[in-house]
Tab-separated table of C-alpha atoms in Angstrom:
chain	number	residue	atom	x	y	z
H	7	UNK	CA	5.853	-15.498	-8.513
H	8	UNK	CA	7.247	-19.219	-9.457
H	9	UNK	CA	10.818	-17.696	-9.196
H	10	UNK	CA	13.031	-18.208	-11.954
H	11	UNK	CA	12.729	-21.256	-13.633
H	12	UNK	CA	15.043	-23.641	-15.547
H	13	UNK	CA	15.112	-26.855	-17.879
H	14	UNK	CA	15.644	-29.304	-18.004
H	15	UNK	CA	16.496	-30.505	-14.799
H	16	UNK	CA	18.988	-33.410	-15.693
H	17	UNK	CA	20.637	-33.647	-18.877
H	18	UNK	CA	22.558	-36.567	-19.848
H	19	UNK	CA	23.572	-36.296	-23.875
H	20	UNK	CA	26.532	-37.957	-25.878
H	21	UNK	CA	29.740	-35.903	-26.434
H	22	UNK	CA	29.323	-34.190	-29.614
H	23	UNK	CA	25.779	-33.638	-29.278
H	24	UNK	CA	23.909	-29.933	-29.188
H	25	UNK	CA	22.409	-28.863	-25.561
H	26	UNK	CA	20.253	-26.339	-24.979
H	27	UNK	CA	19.187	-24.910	-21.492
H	28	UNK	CA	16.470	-22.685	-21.255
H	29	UNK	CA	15.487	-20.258	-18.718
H	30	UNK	CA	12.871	-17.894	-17.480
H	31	UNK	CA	13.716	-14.869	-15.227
H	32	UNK	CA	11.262	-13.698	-12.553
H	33	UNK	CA	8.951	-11.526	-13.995
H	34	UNK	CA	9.931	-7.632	-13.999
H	35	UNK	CA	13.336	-8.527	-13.572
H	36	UNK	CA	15.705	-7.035	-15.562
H	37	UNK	CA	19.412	-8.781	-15.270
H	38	UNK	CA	19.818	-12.472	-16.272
H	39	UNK	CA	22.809	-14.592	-15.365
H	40	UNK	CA	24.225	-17.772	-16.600
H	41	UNK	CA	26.718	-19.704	-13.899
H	42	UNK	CA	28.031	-23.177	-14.204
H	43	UNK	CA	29.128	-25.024	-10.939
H	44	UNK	CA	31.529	-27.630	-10.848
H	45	UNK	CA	33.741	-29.403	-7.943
H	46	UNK	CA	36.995	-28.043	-9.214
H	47	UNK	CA	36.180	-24.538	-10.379
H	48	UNK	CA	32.883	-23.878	-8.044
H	49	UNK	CA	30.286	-21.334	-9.051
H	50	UNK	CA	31.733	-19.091	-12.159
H	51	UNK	CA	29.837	-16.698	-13.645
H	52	UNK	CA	29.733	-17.485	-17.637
H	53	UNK	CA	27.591	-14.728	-18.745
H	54	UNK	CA	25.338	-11.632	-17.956
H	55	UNK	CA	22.424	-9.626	-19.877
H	56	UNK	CA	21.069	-6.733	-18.506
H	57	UNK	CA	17.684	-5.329	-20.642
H	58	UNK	CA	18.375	-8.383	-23.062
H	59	UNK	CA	21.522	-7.387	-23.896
H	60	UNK	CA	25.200	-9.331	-23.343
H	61	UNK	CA	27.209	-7.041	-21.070
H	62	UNK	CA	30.319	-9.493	-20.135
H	63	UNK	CA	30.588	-13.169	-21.474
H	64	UNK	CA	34.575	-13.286	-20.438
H	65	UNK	CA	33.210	-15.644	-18.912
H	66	UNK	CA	31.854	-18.326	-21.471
H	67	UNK	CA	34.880	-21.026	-21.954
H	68	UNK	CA	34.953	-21.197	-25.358
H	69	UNK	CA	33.144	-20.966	-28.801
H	70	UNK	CA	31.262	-23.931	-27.942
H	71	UNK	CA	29.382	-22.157	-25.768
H	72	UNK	CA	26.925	-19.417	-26.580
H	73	UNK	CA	23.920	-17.719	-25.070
H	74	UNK	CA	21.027	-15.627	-26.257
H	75	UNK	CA	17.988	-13.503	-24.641
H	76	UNK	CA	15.731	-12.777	-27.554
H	77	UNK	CA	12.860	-11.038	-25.166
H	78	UNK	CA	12.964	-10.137	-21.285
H	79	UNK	CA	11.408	-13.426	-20.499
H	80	UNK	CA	13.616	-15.943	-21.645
H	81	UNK	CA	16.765	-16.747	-22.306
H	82	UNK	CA	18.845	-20.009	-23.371
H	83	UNK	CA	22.505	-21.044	-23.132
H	84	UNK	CA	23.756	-23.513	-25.807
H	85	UNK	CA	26.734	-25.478	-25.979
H	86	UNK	CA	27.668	-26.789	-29.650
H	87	UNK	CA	29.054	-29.571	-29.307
H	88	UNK	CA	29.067	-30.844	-25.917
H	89	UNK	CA	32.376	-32.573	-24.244
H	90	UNK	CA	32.576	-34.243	-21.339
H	91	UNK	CA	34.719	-31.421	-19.746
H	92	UNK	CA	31.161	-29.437	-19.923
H	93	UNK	CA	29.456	-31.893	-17.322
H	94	UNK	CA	28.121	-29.489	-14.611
H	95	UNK	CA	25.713	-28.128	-12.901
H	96	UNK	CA	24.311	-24.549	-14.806
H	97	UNK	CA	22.375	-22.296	-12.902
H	98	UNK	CA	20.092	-19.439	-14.153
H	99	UNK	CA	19.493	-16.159	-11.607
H	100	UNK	CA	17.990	-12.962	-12.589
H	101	UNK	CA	17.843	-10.067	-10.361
H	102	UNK	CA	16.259	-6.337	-10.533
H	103	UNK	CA	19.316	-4.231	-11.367
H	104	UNK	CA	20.260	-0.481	-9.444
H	105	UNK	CA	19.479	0.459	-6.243
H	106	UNK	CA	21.563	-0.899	-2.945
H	107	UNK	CA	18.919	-3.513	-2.518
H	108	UNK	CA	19.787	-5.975	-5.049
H	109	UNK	CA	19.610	-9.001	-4.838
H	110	UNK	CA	19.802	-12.446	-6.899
H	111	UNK	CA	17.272	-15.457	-7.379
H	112	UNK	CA	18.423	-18.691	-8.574
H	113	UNK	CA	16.771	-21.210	-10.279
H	114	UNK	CA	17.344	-24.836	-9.143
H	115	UNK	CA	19.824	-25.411	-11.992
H	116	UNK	CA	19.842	-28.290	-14.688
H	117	UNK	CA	22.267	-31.099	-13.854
H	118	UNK	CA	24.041	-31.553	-17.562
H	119	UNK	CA	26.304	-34.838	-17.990
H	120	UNK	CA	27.852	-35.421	-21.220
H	121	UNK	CA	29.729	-38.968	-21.615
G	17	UNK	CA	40.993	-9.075	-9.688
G	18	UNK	CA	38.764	-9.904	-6.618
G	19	UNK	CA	39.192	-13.528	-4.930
G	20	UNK	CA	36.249	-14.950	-1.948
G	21	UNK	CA	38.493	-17.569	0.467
G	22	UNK	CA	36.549	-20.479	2.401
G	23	UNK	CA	39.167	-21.846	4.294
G	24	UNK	CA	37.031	-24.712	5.888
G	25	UNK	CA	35.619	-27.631	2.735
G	26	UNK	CA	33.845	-29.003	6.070
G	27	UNK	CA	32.436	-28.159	9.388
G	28	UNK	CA	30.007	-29.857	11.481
G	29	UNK	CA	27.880	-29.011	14.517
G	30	UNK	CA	25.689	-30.606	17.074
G	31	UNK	CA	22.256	-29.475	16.934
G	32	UNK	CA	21.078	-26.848	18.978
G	33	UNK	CA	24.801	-25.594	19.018
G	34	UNK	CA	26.758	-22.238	17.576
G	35	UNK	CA	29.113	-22.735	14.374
G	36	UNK	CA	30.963	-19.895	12.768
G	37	UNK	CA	32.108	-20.161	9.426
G	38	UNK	CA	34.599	-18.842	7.825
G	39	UNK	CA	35.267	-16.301	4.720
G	40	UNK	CA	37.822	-14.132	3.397
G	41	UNK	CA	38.223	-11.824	0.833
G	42	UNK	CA	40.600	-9.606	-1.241
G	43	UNK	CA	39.860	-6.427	-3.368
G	44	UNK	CA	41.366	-2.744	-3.412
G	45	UNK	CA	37.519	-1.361	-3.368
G	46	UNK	CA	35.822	0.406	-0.692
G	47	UNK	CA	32.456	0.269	-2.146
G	48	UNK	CA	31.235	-3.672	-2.111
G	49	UNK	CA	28.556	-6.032	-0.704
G	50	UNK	CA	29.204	-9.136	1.268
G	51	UNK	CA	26.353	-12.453	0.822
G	52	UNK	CA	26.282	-15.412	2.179
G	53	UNK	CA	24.435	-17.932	0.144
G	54	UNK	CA	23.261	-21.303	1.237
G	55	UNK	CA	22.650	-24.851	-0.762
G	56	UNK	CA	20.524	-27.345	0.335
G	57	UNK	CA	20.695	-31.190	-1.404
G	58	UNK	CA	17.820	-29.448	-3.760
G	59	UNK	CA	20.673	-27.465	-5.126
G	60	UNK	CA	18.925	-23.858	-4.923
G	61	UNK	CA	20.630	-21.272	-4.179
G	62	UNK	CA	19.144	-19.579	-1.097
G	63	UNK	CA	20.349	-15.759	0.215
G	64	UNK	CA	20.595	-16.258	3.799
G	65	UNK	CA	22.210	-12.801	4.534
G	66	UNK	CA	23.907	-9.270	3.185
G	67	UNK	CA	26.378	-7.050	4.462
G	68	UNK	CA	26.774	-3.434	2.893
G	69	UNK	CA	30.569	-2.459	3.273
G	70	UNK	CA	29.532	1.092	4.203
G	71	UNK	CA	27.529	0.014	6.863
G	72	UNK	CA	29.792	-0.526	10.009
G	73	UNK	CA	26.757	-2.910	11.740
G	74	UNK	CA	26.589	-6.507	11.343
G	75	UNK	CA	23.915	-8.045	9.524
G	76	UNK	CA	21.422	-10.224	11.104
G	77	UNK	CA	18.806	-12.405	9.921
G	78	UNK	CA	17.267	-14.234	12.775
G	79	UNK	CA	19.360	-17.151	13.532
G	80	UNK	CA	22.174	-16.625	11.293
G	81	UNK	CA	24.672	-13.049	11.799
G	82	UNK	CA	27.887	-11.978	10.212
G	83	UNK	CA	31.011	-10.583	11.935
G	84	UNK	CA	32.178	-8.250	9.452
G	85	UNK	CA	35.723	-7.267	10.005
G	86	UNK	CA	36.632	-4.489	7.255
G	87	UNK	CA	40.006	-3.486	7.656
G	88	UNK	CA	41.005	-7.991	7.918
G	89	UNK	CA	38.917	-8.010	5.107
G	90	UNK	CA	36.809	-11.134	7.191
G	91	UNK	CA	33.193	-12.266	6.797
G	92	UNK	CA	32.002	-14.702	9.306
G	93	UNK	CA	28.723	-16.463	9.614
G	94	UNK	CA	27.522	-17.338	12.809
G	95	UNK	CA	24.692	-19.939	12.815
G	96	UNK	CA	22.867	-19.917	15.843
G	97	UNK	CA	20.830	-22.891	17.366
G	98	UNK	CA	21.265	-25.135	14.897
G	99	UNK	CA	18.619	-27.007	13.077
G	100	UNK	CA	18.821	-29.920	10.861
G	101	UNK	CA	17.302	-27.965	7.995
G	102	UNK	CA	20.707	-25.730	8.114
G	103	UNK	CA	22.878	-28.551	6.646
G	104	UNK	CA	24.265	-27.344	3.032
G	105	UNK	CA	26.788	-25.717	1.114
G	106	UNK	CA	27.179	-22.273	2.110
G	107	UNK	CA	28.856	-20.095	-0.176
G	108	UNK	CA	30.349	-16.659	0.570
G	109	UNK	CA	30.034	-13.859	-2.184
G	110	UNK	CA	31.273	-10.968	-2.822
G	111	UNK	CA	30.094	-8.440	-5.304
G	112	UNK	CA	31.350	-4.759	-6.343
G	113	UNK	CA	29.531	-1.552	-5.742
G	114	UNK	CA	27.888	-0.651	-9.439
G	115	UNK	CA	28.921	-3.892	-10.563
G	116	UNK	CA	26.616	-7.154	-10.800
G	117	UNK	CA	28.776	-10.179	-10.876
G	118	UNK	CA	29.142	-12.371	-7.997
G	119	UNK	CA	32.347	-13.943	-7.095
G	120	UNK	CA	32.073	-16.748	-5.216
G	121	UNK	CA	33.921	-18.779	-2.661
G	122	UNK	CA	34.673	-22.429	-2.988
G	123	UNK	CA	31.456	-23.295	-0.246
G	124	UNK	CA	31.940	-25.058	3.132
G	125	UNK	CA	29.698	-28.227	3.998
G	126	UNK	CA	27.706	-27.907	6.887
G	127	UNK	CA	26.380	-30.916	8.861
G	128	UNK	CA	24.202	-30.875	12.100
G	129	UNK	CA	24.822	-33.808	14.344
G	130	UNK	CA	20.926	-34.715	15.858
């Protein structure tokens, strides 16, 4: 398996501008995450989906920011518009939920700078 | 809520040498998992190791063990003969039992001295 993949890898937009970040879960997998990662706040968790669906999104910052998982393959997290504030590093994972054995794959993250 | 504490932003080692680092954490549960996670400059995030809280044994994963220390609520990672390939972030995680979200510590930088 090619792990769970992300893109773009960089992203460098103008503040006001729509992103989009895409990603693909390892196949079979059933739980997707969204984190961002930033010096000052490190690795939060922004949003989860387990079977497709949203289960907690306390986590998004704002209405700026939304994500969606129309099938069990893909997802994407938007941000609408972008600020500078958002510049960070967002990371994908996706995992196989129950049983003790979990455990969760990253993808390599896109790099998103907004100036 | 549940907090992960790195204590050290840096810590180096000579090669070939032992480091420990460091990790604390805070909840009221007795049912949780432990991870440490590791970042190289590619930026992927890499398991390196798990610790069930049940499970009074400490993990080991070749080179790398934890010293799990329940009741100080500790959860050390002890890098063995260390390589040059070990230098990254390593992050500390903790996670609830029937829960899915990781929370993560701030990370400690690790650099090995050739």
């Amino acid at each position: 398996d090619a792990g769970v993949i992300q893109s773009p890898r960089h992203e460098v937009t103008e503040m006001g501008q729509e992103v989009t970040l895409r990603c693909k879960p390892i196949s079979g997998h059933n739980s997707l995450f969204w984190y961002r990662q930033t010096m000052m706040r490190g690795l939060e968790l922004l949003i989860y989906f387990n079977n497709n669906v949203p289960i907690d999104d306390s986590g998004m910052p704002e209405d700026r920011f939304s994500a969606k998982m129309p099938n069990a393959s893909f997802s994407t997290l938007k941000i609408q518009p972008s600020e500078p504030r958002d510049s960070a590093v967002y990371f994908c994972a996706s995992s196989l939920a129950g049983g003790t054995n979990e455990k969760l794959f990253f993808g390599s993250g896109t790099q998103l700078s907004v100036l | 809520a549940q907090t992960v504490t790195q204590s050290q932003p840096e810590m180096s080692v000579q090669e070939a040498e032992t480091v420990t680092l460091s990790c604390t954490y805070d909840t009221s549960e007795s049912d949780y998992y432990l991870f440490w996670y590791k970042q190289p400059p590619s930026r992927q995030m890499i398991l390196v190791i798990r610790q069930e809280a049940y499970k009074q044994q400490n993990a080991t994963e070749n080179r790398f063990s934890v010293n799990f220390q329940k009741a100080a609520k500790s959860f050390s990672l002890k890098i063995s003969d260390s390589q040059l390939g070990d230098a990254a972030m390593y992050f500390c995680a903790y996670r609830r039992g029937g829960a899915q979200k990781l929370v993560f510590g701030q990370g400690t930088r690790l650099t090995i001295n050739p």
